[in-house]
Tab-separated table of C-alpha atoms in Angstrom:
chain	number	residue	atom	x	y	z
A	4	MET	CA	2.824	21.138	-51.605
A	5	LYS	CA	4.745	19.350	-48.869
A	6	ALA	CA	3.262	19.714	-45.372
A	7	ASN	CA	5.381	21.519	-42.788
A	8	PRO	CA	6.352	19.857	-39.440
A	9	SER	CA	3.560	21.615	-37.554
A	10	GLN	CA	0.960	20.282	-39.968
A	11	LEU	CA	2.495	16.799	-39.799
A	12	TRP	CA	2.334	16.896	-36.002
A	13	ASP	CA	-1.327	17.954	-36.149
A	14	GLN	CA	-1.962	14.971	-38.427
A	15	SER	CA	-0.135	12.757	-35.930
A	16	LEU	CA	-2.365	13.972	-33.113
A	17	LEU	CA	-5.475	13.229	-35.154
A	18	LEU	CA	-4.269	9.680	-35.782
A	19	ILE	CA	-3.447	9.215	-32.105
A	20	LYS	CA	-6.865	10.551	-31.121
A	21	ASP	CA	-8.500	7.891	-33.291
A	22	ASN	CA	-6.658	5.150	-31.407
A	23	VAL	CA	-7.123	6.151	-27.750
A	24	THR	CA	-10.011	7.250	-25.556
A	25	GLU	CA	-10.808	10.921	-25.119
A	26	GLN	CA	-9.595	10.844	-21.514
A	27	GLN	CA	-6.312	9.180	-22.507
A	28	PHE	CA	-5.751	11.739	-25.258
A	29	ASN	CA	-6.496	14.712	-22.989
A	30	THR	CA	-4.290	13.339	-20.211
A	31	TRP	CA	-1.218	12.199	-22.125
A	32	PHE	CA	-1.126	13.767	-25.595
A	33	LYS	CA	-2.961	17.089	-25.536
A	34	SER	CA	-0.256	18.751	-23.434
A	35	ILE	CA	2.638	17.684	-25.715
A	36	VAL	CA	4.181	20.599	-27.607
A	37	LEU	CA	6.098	20.255	-30.869
A	38	GLU	CA	9.277	22.286	-30.382
A	39	SER	CA	11.132	21.594	-33.612
A	40	TYR	CA	11.917	19.184	-36.406
A	41	ASN	CA	15.451	18.729	-37.749
A	42	ASP	CA	15.158	17.720	-41.383
A	43	LYS	CA	18.857	16.793	-41.622
A	44	THR	CA	18.836	14.363	-38.714
A	45	HIS	CA	15.179	13.420	-39.250
A	46	THR	CA	14.578	14.126	-35.546
A	47	LEU	CA	11.449	15.411	-33.850
A	48	ARG	CA	11.735	17.329	-30.567
A	49	LEU	CA	8.702	17.202	-28.261
A	50	GLN	CA	8.131	19.028	-24.984
A	51	VAL	CA	6.329	17.018	-22.284
A	52	PRO	CA	4.948	18.459	-19.032
A	53	SER	CA	6.755	16.180	-16.566
A	54	MET	CA	9.102	13.243	-16.082
A	55	PHE	CA	6.105	11.105	-15.237
A	56	ALA	CA	4.446	11.992	-18.553
A	57	TYR	CA	7.658	11.049	-20.357
A	58	GLU	CA	7.945	7.739	-18.498
A	59	TYR	CA	4.282	6.896	-19.020
A	60	LEU	CA	4.414	7.622	-22.745
A	61	GLU	CA	7.549	5.524	-23.078
A	62	GLU	CA	6.051	2.584	-21.236
A	63	ASN	CA	2.511	2.578	-22.573
A	64	TYR	CA	2.359	4.353	-25.935
A	65	LEU	CA	5.709	3.684	-27.609
A	66	GLU	CA	4.291	1.397	-30.299
A	67	LEU	CA	1.483	3.846	-31.083
A	68	LEU	CA	3.890	6.793	-31.330
A	69	SER	CA	6.258	4.782	-33.488
A	70	ALA	CA	3.524	3.731	-35.903
A	71	VAL	CA	1.955	7.180	-36.159
A	72	LEU	CA	5.212	9.127	-36.590
A	73	SER	CA	6.483	6.643	-39.166
A	74	ARG	CA	3.311	7.251	-41.137
A	75	THR	CA	3.368	11.059	-40.926
A	76	PHE	CA	7.102	11.965	-40.771
A	77	GLY	CA	8.482	8.863	-42.459
A	78	LYS	CA	10.271	5.740	-41.302
A	79	GLY	CA	13.311	6.033	-39.040
A	80	VAL	CA	12.201	9.282	-37.410
A	81	GLY	CA	14.036	10.054	-34.194
A	82	LEU	CA	12.540	11.556	-31.028
A	83	GLU	CA	13.983	14.044	-28.566
A	84	TYR	CA	12.071	14.787	-25.398
A	85	ARG	CA	12.336	17.973	-23.372
A	86	VAL	CA	10.816	17.909	-19.881
A	87	LEU	CA	9.217	21.023	-18.442
A	88	THR	CA	10.887	21.006	-15.025
A	89	ASP	CA	8.988	23.895	-13.459
A	90	LYS	CA	5.662	24.827	-14.992
A	91	ALA	CA	5.113	27.736	-12.604
A	92	HIS	CA	8.306	29.508	-13.744
A	93	GLY	CA	8.182	28.421	-17.405
A	94	LEU	CA	11.721	27.095	-17.782
A	95	THR	CA	11.222	25.894	-21.348
A	96	GLN	CA	13.234	28.732	-22.861
A	97	ASP	CA	16.290	27.853	-20.782
A	98	LEU	CA	16.114	24.231	-21.954
A	99	GLN	CA	15.801	24.729	-25.690
A	100	SER	CA	19.375	23.851	-26.542
A	101	GLU	CA	19.674	20.867	-24.194
A	102	PRO	CA	17.515	17.840	-25.071
A	103	VAL	CA	16.583	15.593	-22.213
A	104	ALA	CA	16.670	12.324	-24.122
A	105	ASN	CA	17.336	11.240	-27.675
A	106	ILE	CA	15.440	8.096	-28.532
A	107	ASP	CA	14.788	6.370	-31.818
A	108	ALA	CA	11.084	5.553	-31.920
A	109	GLN	CA	11.884	2.518	-34.079
A	110	HIS	CA	14.132	0.901	-31.458
A	111	PRO	CA	12.365	0.637	-28.105
A	112	LYS	CA	14.834	-1.862	-26.644
A	113	THR	CA	17.760	0.490	-27.229
A	114	ARG	CA	15.701	3.323	-25.844
A	115	ALA	CA	14.755	1.496	-22.651
A	116	ASN	CA	18.401	1.372	-21.541
A	117	GLN	CA	18.878	5.137	-21.674
A	118	SER	CA	18.404	7.338	-18.616
A	119	PRO	CA	17.142	10.828	-19.463
A	120	THR	CA	18.371	13.666	-17.289
A	121	VAL	CA	16.126	16.474	-16.059
A	122	LEU	CA	17.879	19.830	-16.314
A	123	ASP	CA	17.451	23.057	-14.351
A	124	ALA	CA	15.083	21.464	-11.809
A	125	VAL	CA	13.950	23.829	-9.065
A	126	GLN	CA	14.362	22.668	-5.453
A	127	PRO	CA	10.836	21.878	-4.159
A	128	GLN	CA	9.610	23.720	-1.098
A	129	GLN	CA	9.192	21.985	2.232
A	130	ILE	CA	5.868	20.301	2.951
A	131	ASP	CA	3.800	19.281	5.956
A	132	SER	CA	4.952	15.730	6.610
A	133	GLN	CA	1.598	14.779	8.232
A	134	LEU	CA	3.570	12.868	10.882
A	135	ASN	CA	2.405	12.517	14.470
A	136	PRO	CA	5.298	13.969	16.516
A	137	HIS	CA	4.225	11.973	19.580
A	138	LEU	CA	4.808	8.607	17.896
A	139	THR	CA	8.566	8.224	18.275
A	140	PHE	CA	11.159	5.511	18.843
A	141	GLY	CA	11.454	6.810	22.400
A	142	ASN	CA	8.006	5.509	23.298
A	143	PHE	CA	7.956	2.516	20.943
A	144	ILE	CA	8.869	-0.187	23.447
A	145	GLU	CA	10.985	-3.038	22.101
A	146	GLY	CA	10.065	-6.682	22.629
A	147	ASP	CA	10.366	-10.075	20.958
A	148	SER	CA	7.379	-9.374	18.680
A	149	ASN	CA	8.798	-6.185	17.164
A	150	LYS	CA	12.574	-6.382	17.554
A	151	LEU	CA	13.437	-6.912	13.873
A	152	PRO	CA	11.163	-4.271	12.313
A	153	ARG	CA	12.078	-1.764	15.047
A	154	SER	CA	15.824	-2.299	14.561
A	155	VAL	CA	15.607	-2.074	10.772
A	156	GLY	CA	13.288	0.926	10.990
A	157	LEU	CA	15.737	2.788	13.228
A	158	SER	CA	18.602	1.964	10.851
A	159	ILE	CA	16.596	3.303	7.910
A	160	ALA	CA	15.749	6.466	9.833
A	161	GLU	CA	19.400	7.133	10.589
A	162	HIS	CA	20.599	6.323	7.039
A	163	PRO	CA	17.652	7.006	4.687
A	164	GLY	CA	19.934	7.441	1.672
A	165	LYS	CA	21.085	3.811	1.679
A	166	THR	CA	19.397	1.517	-0.799
A	167	SER	CA	19.179	-1.564	1.432
A	168	PHE	CA	15.730	-2.661	2.677
A	169	ASN	CA	13.919	-0.494	0.128
A	170	PRO	CA	10.980	-0.673	0.164
A	171	MET	CA	10.317	-1.643	3.772
A	172	PHE	CA	6.986	-3.478	3.970
A	173	ILE	CA	5.632	-3.842	7.518
A	174	TYR	CA	2.592	-6.000	8.218
A	175	GLY	CA	0.700	-7.227	11.241
A	176	PRO	CA	-2.770	-7.322	12.845
A	177	SER	CA	-4.612	-4.223	13.989
A	178	GLY	CA	-3.290	-2.707	17.200
A	179	CYS	CA	0.237	-4.156	17.053
A	180	GLY	CA	1.983	-0.787	16.511
A	181	LYS	CA	2.440	-0.503	12.716
A	182	THR	CA	1.314	3.122	12.527
A	183	HIS	CA	3.485	4.016	15.508
A	184	LEU	CA	6.583	2.454	13.963
A	185	ILE	CA	6.272	4.019	10.502
A	186	ASN	CA	5.595	7.403	12.118
A	187	ALA	CA	8.637	6.958	14.339
A	188	ILE	CA	10.800	6.338	11.274
A	189	GLY	CA	9.541	9.504	9.635
A	190	VAL	CA	9.896	11.628	12.784
A	191	ARG	CA	13.478	10.452	13.297
A	192	ILE	CA	14.409	11.197	9.674
A	193	LYS	CA	13.051	14.742	10.011
A	194	GLU	CA	15.052	15.201	13.211
A	195	LEU	CA	18.310	14.107	11.572
A	196	TYR	CA	17.672	15.385	8.033
A	197	PRO	CA	15.269	18.361	8.232
A	198	GLU	CA	15.789	19.144	4.539
A	199	LYS	CA	14.250	15.800	3.500
A	200	ARG	CA	10.737	15.884	2.073
A	201	VAL	CA	9.015	13.236	4.217
A	202	LEU	CA	5.322	12.457	3.778
A	203	TYR	CA	3.064	10.133	5.776
A	204	ILE	CA	-0.295	9.355	4.172
A	205	SER	CA	-2.970	6.697	4.470
A	206	ALA	CA	-3.739	4.613	1.394
A	207	ARG	CA	-7.347	5.748	1.527
A	208	LEU	CA	-6.411	9.459	1.477
A	209	PHE	CA	-3.992	8.826	-1.397
A	210	GLN	CA	-6.839	7.236	-3.336
A	211	VAL	CA	-9.180	10.157	-2.597
A	212	GLN	CA	-6.512	12.610	-3.770
A	213	TYR	CA	-5.998	10.621	-6.956
A	214	MET	CA	-9.729	10.498	-7.710
A	215	ASN	CA	-10.020	14.258	-7.135
A	216	SER	CA	-7.079	14.918	-9.447
A	217	THR	CA	-8.692	12.781	-12.153
A	218	ARG	CA	-11.998	14.581	-11.731
A	219	ASN	CA	-10.284	17.995	-11.898
A	220	ASN	CA	-7.943	16.987	-14.742
A	221	THR	CA	-4.867	17.619	-12.548
A	222	SER	CA	-3.447	14.092	-12.553
A	223	ILE	CA	-0.058	15.241	-13.823
A	224	ASP	CA	0.285	17.777	-11.001
A	225	PHE	CA	-0.718	15.108	-8.475
A	226	ILE	CA	1.933	12.707	-9.754
A	227	ASN	CA	4.574	15.437	-10.058
A	228	PHE	CA	4.099	16.269	-6.383
A	229	TYR	CA	4.572	12.682	-5.231
A	230	GLN	CA	7.676	12.300	-7.375
A	231	THR	CA	9.367	15.072	-5.358
A	232	ILE	CA	9.084	13.133	-2.072
A	233	ASP	CA	12.306	11.833	-0.485
A	234	VAL	CA	10.634	9.479	2.006
A	235	LEU	CA	7.119	8.255	1.201
A	236	ILE	CA	5.295	6.458	4.023
A	237	VAL	CA	1.946	4.838	3.139
A	238	ASP	CA	-0.263	3.244	5.800
A	239	ASP	CA	-2.961	0.562	5.325
A	240	VAL	CA	-2.096	-0.293	1.708
A	241	GLN	CA	-4.540	-3.225	1.904
A	242	GLU	CA	-7.331	-0.657	1.464
A	243	TRP	CA	-6.292	0.299	-2.072
A	244	THR	CA	-8.797	-0.522	-4.809
A	245	GLY	CA	-9.228	0.569	-8.402
A	246	LYS	CA	-6.949	0.126	-11.395
A	247	GLY	CA	-6.298	3.853	-11.770
A	248	THR	CA	-5.025	4.287	-8.219
A	249	LEU	CA	-2.836	1.192	-8.394
A	250	ASP	CA	-1.390	2.042	-11.806
A	251	THR	CA	-0.577	5.564	-10.675
A	252	PHE	CA	1.130	4.378	-7.500
A	253	PHE	CA	3.078	1.857	-9.550
A	254	HIS	CA	4.594	4.645	-11.647
A	255	ILE	CA	5.249	6.834	-8.596
A	256	PHE	CA	6.899	3.868	-6.877
A	257	ASN	CA	9.104	3.193	-9.897
A	258	HIS	CA	10.210	6.806	-10.139
A	259	LEU	CA	11.075	7.087	-6.443
A	260	PHE	CA	12.789	3.702	-6.367
A	261	ARG	CA	14.928	4.399	-9.427
A	262	ASN	CA	16.017	7.711	-7.947
A	263	GLY	CA	17.067	6.206	-4.618
A	264	LYS	CA	14.164	7.607	-2.594
A	265	ARG	CA	12.894	5.748	0.457
A	266	ILE	CA	9.516	3.944	0.443
A	267	ILE	CA	7.888	2.550	3.598
A	268	LEU	CA	4.585	0.652	3.461
A	269	ALA	CA	2.325	-0.793	6.155
A	270	SER	CA	-0.487	-3.337	5.855
A	271	ASP	CA	-2.535	-5.700	7.989
A	272	ARG	CA	-1.363	-8.636	5.848
A	273	PRO	CA	1.739	-9.693	3.865
A	274	PRO	CA	2.014	-8.919	0.131
A	275	VAL	CA	1.059	-12.484	-0.873
A	276	ASP	CA	-2.326	-12.031	0.800
A	277	LEU	CA	-3.193	-8.694	-0.817
A	278	GLN	CA	-6.108	-9.662	-3.044
A	279	ASP	CA	-6.756	-7.791	-6.307
A	280	MET	CA	-3.304	-6.179	-6.172
A	281	PRO	CA	-1.464	-6.254	-9.547
A	282	GLU	CA	1.384	-8.742	-9.666
A	283	ARG	CA	3.850	-6.075	-10.790
A	284	LEU	CA	3.158	-4.105	-7.601
A	285	LEU	CA	3.417	-7.178	-5.379
A	286	THR	CA	6.840	-8.030	-6.809
A	287	ARG	CA	8.024	-4.513	-6.027
A	288	PHE	CA	6.628	-4.648	-2.495
A	289	ALA	CA	8.584	-7.856	-1.941
A	290	CYS	CA	11.911	-6.714	-3.406
A	291	GLY	CA	13.087	-4.956	-0.237
A	292	LEU	CA	12.325	-6.132	3.308
A	293	ILE	CA	9.085	-7.713	4.485
A	294	ALA	CA	8.908	-7.443	8.278
A	295	GLU	CA	6.126	-8.823	10.466
A	296	LEU	CA	4.929	-7.013	13.573
A	297	GLU	CA	3.302	-9.593	15.810
A	298	LYS	CA	0.874	-8.840	18.594
A	299	PRO	CA	2.834	-8.112	21.769
A	300	ASN	CA	3.054	-10.912	24.326
A	301	VAL	CA	2.043	-10.377	27.948
A	302	GLN	CA	5.513	-9.233	29.049
A	303	LEU	CA	5.728	-6.620	26.301
A	304	CYS	CA	2.205	-5.468	27.197
A	305	VAL	CA	3.376	-5.012	30.793
A	306	ASP	CA	6.409	-3.027	29.598
A	307	ILE	CA	4.232	-0.822	27.380
A	308	LEU	CA	1.793	-0.187	30.211
A	309	GLU	CA	4.527	0.657	32.702
A	310	SER	CA	6.111	3.050	30.232
A	311	LYS	CA	2.807	4.856	29.647
A	312	ILE	CA	2.004	4.911	33.364
A	313	LYS	CA	5.396	6.473	34.128
A	314	ARG	CA	5.082	8.954	31.264
A	315	ASP	CA	1.605	10.075	32.398
A	316	GLY	CA	2.513	10.182	36.079
A	317	LEU	CA	-0.088	7.608	37.107
A	318	LYS	CA	-0.184	5.171	40.001
A	319	ILE	CA	-1.529	1.744	39.075
A	320	PRO	CA	-0.853	-1.344	41.234
A	321	ARG	CA	1.298	-4.084	39.755
A	322	ASP	CA	-1.482	-6.685	39.891
A	323	VAL	CA	-3.795	-4.355	37.950
A	324	VAL	CA	-1.093	-3.826	35.291
A	325	GLN	CA	-0.672	-7.580	34.972
A	326	PHE	CA	-4.446	-8.101	34.715
A	327	ILE	CA	-4.771	-5.509	31.919
A	328	ALA	CA	-1.806	-6.984	30.023
A	329	GLU	CA	-3.299	-10.471	30.144
A	330	THR	CA	-6.821	-9.353	29.174
A	331	ALA	CA	-6.324	-6.782	26.387
A	332	ASN	CA	-5.754	-9.404	23.637
A	333	GLY	CA	-2.304	-8.133	22.751
A	334	SER	CA	-3.522	-4.839	21.296
A	335	VAL	CA	-1.401	-1.768	22.037
A	336	ARG	CA	-4.371	0.402	21.122
A	337	ASP	CA	-6.574	-1.401	23.662
A	338	LEU	CA	-3.881	-1.078	26.340
A	339	GLU	CA	-3.688	2.664	25.903
A	340	GLY	CA	-7.492	2.942	25.815
A	341	VAL	CA	-7.842	1.061	29.105
A	342	VAL	CA	-5.234	3.226	30.842
A	343	ASN	CA	-6.885	6.426	29.574
A	344	SER	CA	-10.277	5.177	30.772
A	345	LEU	CA	-8.872	4.262	34.191
A	346	MET	CA	-7.359	7.721	34.512
A	347	ALA	CA	-10.659	9.371	33.562
A	348	TYR	CA	-12.676	7.283	36.048
A	349	SER	CA	-10.142	7.968	38.787
A	350	VAL	CA	-10.317	11.734	38.257
A	351	VAL	CA	-14.090	12.026	37.804
A	352	TYR	CA	-15.006	9.789	40.755
A	353	ASN	CA	-11.995	10.729	42.882
A	354	CYS	CA	-11.073	7.116	43.512
A	355	ASN	CA	-7.957	4.982	43.458
A	356	ILE	CA	-7.237	2.682	40.553
A	357	ASP	CA	-7.677	-0.864	41.812
A	358	MET	CA	-8.610	-4.290	40.478
A	359	ARG	CA	-12.345	-3.677	40.875
A	360	LEU	CA	-12.189	-0.532	38.735
A	361	ALA	CA	-9.944	-2.247	36.192
A	362	GLU	CA	-12.415	-5.123	35.760
A	363	ARG	CA	-15.239	-2.630	35.265
A	364	VAL	CA	-13.330	-0.654	32.636
A	365	ILE	CA	-12.031	-3.743	30.817
A	366	GLN	CA	-15.581	-5.032	30.268
A	367	ARG	CA	-16.530	-1.782	28.509
A	368	ALA	CA	-13.302	-1.016	26.655
A	369	VAL	CA	-12.041	-4.381	25.418
A	370	LYS	CA	-13.739	-7.231	23.613
A	371	VAL	CA	-12.633	-10.189	25.675
A	372	ASP	CA	-12.467	-13.642	24.123
A	373	ASP	CA	-12.638	-16.173	26.951
A	374	LYS	CA	-11.652	-18.935	24.587
A	375	PRO	CA	-10.778	-17.869	21.057
A	376	LEU	CA	-11.587	-20.335	18.300
A	377	THR	CA	-8.747	-22.392	16.917
A	378	ILE	CA	-8.559	-23.836	13.443
A	379	ASP	CA	-8.933	-27.315	14.980
A	380	ASP	CA	-12.238	-26.196	16.566
A	381	ILE	CA	-13.428	-24.898	13.218
A	382	VAL	CA	-12.460	-27.987	11.223
A	383	GLU	CA	-14.025	-30.287	13.823
A	384	THR	CA	-17.335	-28.376	13.772
A	385	VAL	CA	-17.433	-28.248	9.967
A	386	CYS	CA	-16.654	-31.975	9.705
A	387	ASN	CA	-19.422	-32.834	12.153
A	388	HIS	CA	-21.866	-30.716	10.161
A	389	PHE	CA	-21.021	-32.280	6.799
A	390	ASN	CA	-20.420	-35.749	8.261
A	391	VAL	CA	-16.864	-36.122	6.950
A	392	SER	CA	-13.566	-36.801	8.710
A	393	ALA	CA	-10.836	-34.267	9.416
A	394	SER	CA	-8.375	-36.443	7.498
A	395	ALA	CA	-10.648	-36.257	4.447
A	396	VAL	CA	-10.643	-32.452	4.613
A	397	SER	CA	-6.839	-32.408	4.724
A	398	SER	CA	-6.510	-34.998	1.957
A	399	ARG	CA	-5.964	-34.352	-1.760
A	400	SER	CA	-9.300	-35.929	-2.669
A	401	ARG	CA	-11.560	-33.913	-5.000
A	402	LYS	CA	-14.701	-35.682	-3.822
A	403	HIS	CA	-17.468	-33.076	-3.737
A	404	GLU	CA	-18.391	-33.308	-0.036
A	405	TYR	CA	-14.700	-33.161	0.940
A	406	VAL	CA	-14.095	-30.098	-1.229
A	407	VAL	CA	-17.115	-28.283	0.252
A	408	ALA	CA	-16.049	-29.032	3.842
A	409	ARG	CA	-12.483	-27.997	3.004
A	410	GLN	CA	-13.541	-24.682	1.466
A	411	VAL	CA	-15.943	-23.885	4.304
A	412	SER	CA	-13.215	-24.661	6.870
A	413	MET	CA	-10.831	-22.238	5.145
A	414	TYR	CA	-13.518	-19.559	4.844
A	415	LEU	CA	-14.465	-19.753	8.527
A	416	ALA	CA	-10.819	-19.959	9.629
A	417	GLN	CA	-10.075	-16.699	7.821
A	418	LYS	CA	-13.193	-15.115	9.333
A	419	TYR	CA	-12.769	-16.258	12.942
A	420	THR	CA	-9.005	-16.432	13.436
A	421	LYS	CA	-6.216	-13.936	12.922
A	422	MET	CA	-4.185	-16.347	10.812
A	423	THR	CA	-2.904	-15.384	7.375
A	424	ALA	CA	-4.121	-17.274	4.326
A	425	SER	CA	-0.695	-18.907	4.040
A	426	ARG	CA	-0.901	-20.247	7.591
A	427	ILE	CA	-4.459	-21.513	7.139
A	428	GLY	CA	-3.459	-23.320	3.945
A	429	LYS	CA	-0.584	-25.081	5.676
A	430	LEU	CA	-2.830	-26.281	8.495
A	431	VAL	CA	-5.520	-27.549	6.122
A	432	GLY	CA	-3.629	-30.149	4.152
A	433	GLY	CA	-0.491	-28.161	3.338
A	434	ARG	CA	-2.069	-25.939	0.681
A	435	ASP	CA	-0.857	-22.519	-0.450
A	436	HIS	CA	-2.450	-19.121	0.178
A	437	SER	CA	-4.004	-18.930	-3.314
A	438	THR	CA	-6.078	-22.041	-2.596
A	439	VAL	CA	-7.396	-20.416	0.595
A	440	ILE	CA	-8.275	-17.197	-1.230
A	441	HIS	CA	-10.031	-19.167	-3.975
A	442	SER	CA	-11.949	-21.218	-1.401
A	443	CYS	CA	-13.139	-18.114	0.435
A	444	THR	CA	-14.288	-16.556	-2.828
A	445	GLN	CA	-16.173	-19.719	-3.795
A	446	VAL	CA	-17.979	-19.877	-0.453
A	447	GLU	CA	-18.897	-16.170	-0.527
A	448	GLN	CA	-20.260	-16.400	-4.068
A	449	ARG	CA	-22.275	-19.532	-3.335
A	450	MET	CA	-23.790	-17.944	-0.213
A	451	LYS	CA	-25.106	-15.105	-2.387
A	452	THR	CA	-26.952	-17.444	-4.743
A	453	ASP	CA	-27.703	-20.531	-2.615
A	454	ARG	CA	-29.957	-19.709	0.326
A	455	HIS	CA	-29.793	-23.228	1.754
A	456	PHE	CA	-25.999	-23.152	1.714
A	457	GLY	CA	-26.032	-19.798	3.483
A	458	GLU	CA	-28.251	-21.268	6.193
A	459	GLU	CA	-25.786	-24.137	6.623
A	460	ILE	CA	-22.918	-21.690	7.185
A	461	ALA	CA	-25.036	-19.765	9.703
A	462	SER	CA	-25.796	-23.037	11.516
A	463	ILE	CA	-22.082	-23.835	11.799
A	464	GLU	CA	-21.380	-20.344	13.134
A	465	ASN	CA	-24.110	-20.755	15.746
A	466	SER	CA	-22.371	-23.948	16.839
A	467	PHE	CA	-19.257	-21.893	17.572
A	468	LYS	CA	-21.263	-19.658	19.916
A	469	LEU	CA	-22.742	-22.655	21.754
A	470	LYS	CA	-19.230	-24.045	22.349
A	471	LYS	CA	-18.086	-20.900	24.126
C-alpha cells in the first residue's frame, strides 16, 4: 500500500533527525507543518514559523532537504513555503490559498534569485527604544575630530529610509563620544519619524538575550522581534563572542539590510581589527560607511566644557577650563566627570571653583600621563633588551632574535599605546594588521608556557616605568 503524504513527511523528518543534532532538529525542523501535497504538480507545501526560519533553512539545509525529499517523495519534488506572519493571531487559515514562495528543491541556484513575499503581516507595536533622550545632536559639539561622522549621522537621522551609508560603522577610543553620537541619531529619528521602530542595545545585552532565548527554546521569537526593527543601533560590537551570537546577528543583519532597514554599529576599533569576527560579518560591516571618531583636541575639549558649563549654569574661570581641557587626555567622559566633581566640591564646601580646586579634582578623577609612551620608545627599549638594532626589527629578516624583538615590540605597542593594529604594523616595517595580531597572539601564548620569557617581558615593562 502506497504511503500517504503525511506518512512520507514523517519519514522525511526521521531521516532529517538522523543527520542533524537534536538541538538543530528541535530549532529548525520540529516546528515545520506539512500543509498539503499536490500529486499533479508534485509539489509539497510546508508552513514555517517565520521568515527567518525560511531564510535559515534555505541557506543552511537546502541540500539536506533536497536529498531527503527526493528519497521520500521522489525526484523533482517542488517546495512551496508558507510563512506564519503572526503566531499570536494564527493567520495560517487566511494564507492557505496564497503560497509565499515556490521553489524547486532540485535547483538551488534558481531558487536563490527569488524573493518570497510575506502576506497579511500585522503592524508591530511600538517598543521602548532604550535611547538616552539627553544625548542629542544639540549637545554633541562639532569639531575636527568628529565632523564627518556627525554630519553623516545627522543626514541619516533626517533621511533614515535612504540606502546610502548603510550600515554606518563608527569606531574610536573610549570616551570620544561614540555612544553619544549613535544615541543622537536614534533620538533625532524618533523626533522626525515617531512611527519608526528604533532600538538601541549594547552588544553584550544582545548576547545575553540570545543566550537566554537559546536556553528557553525561544530563539525564533528572539529573531522575529529583531527583524521587525526599522533602525537597529548596536554599541560596543567588539565585545561579541560565540559562534551562535555572531551567526544569529548575521542573519538578522541580512534580513534588515535586504529590506532597506537602517543599521548603525559602534566599536572601539575598525572592522579589520575585530579579532575572531567571521569574515562574512566583517565584509558586511565594511559595505556601508566606516567613520572614525578621534579623541577631541584641546580646542574641542574647551568647546565641550564651555557648552556644559553654560548648560549647567556654572561659573568656571577661563584658565581653569583650559587646564582641564589640556589635562583630561581627550576624553569627553573625563571632561564631564571633572566638571561634575568640581560642581559637587563647590556646593559641599561652599567655595569658588579655581585652579587650586581643579588641580585637586583632576588628580583624583583623571589618570594623567605626564609623558605617554610612543612606539619609538617601545621599540628602543625592546631593542636594548634583546641587543638588536631598530633597523633589524623593521627589516624583512626572519632571523630568530629579530622576529622575537619584532613581535614583542608589536605586542607592547598594542598594550601601551592607543594605536590600531594597522597603524602599529605600518610603523614597524610596513606590515599589515594581521601580522600585528599574529605577533600579539604568539607573545601571549609563549608567556603562558615560558616563565623566563614572561619575566623578560615584565623586565621591559619595568623599564618603561623607570623612564617616566
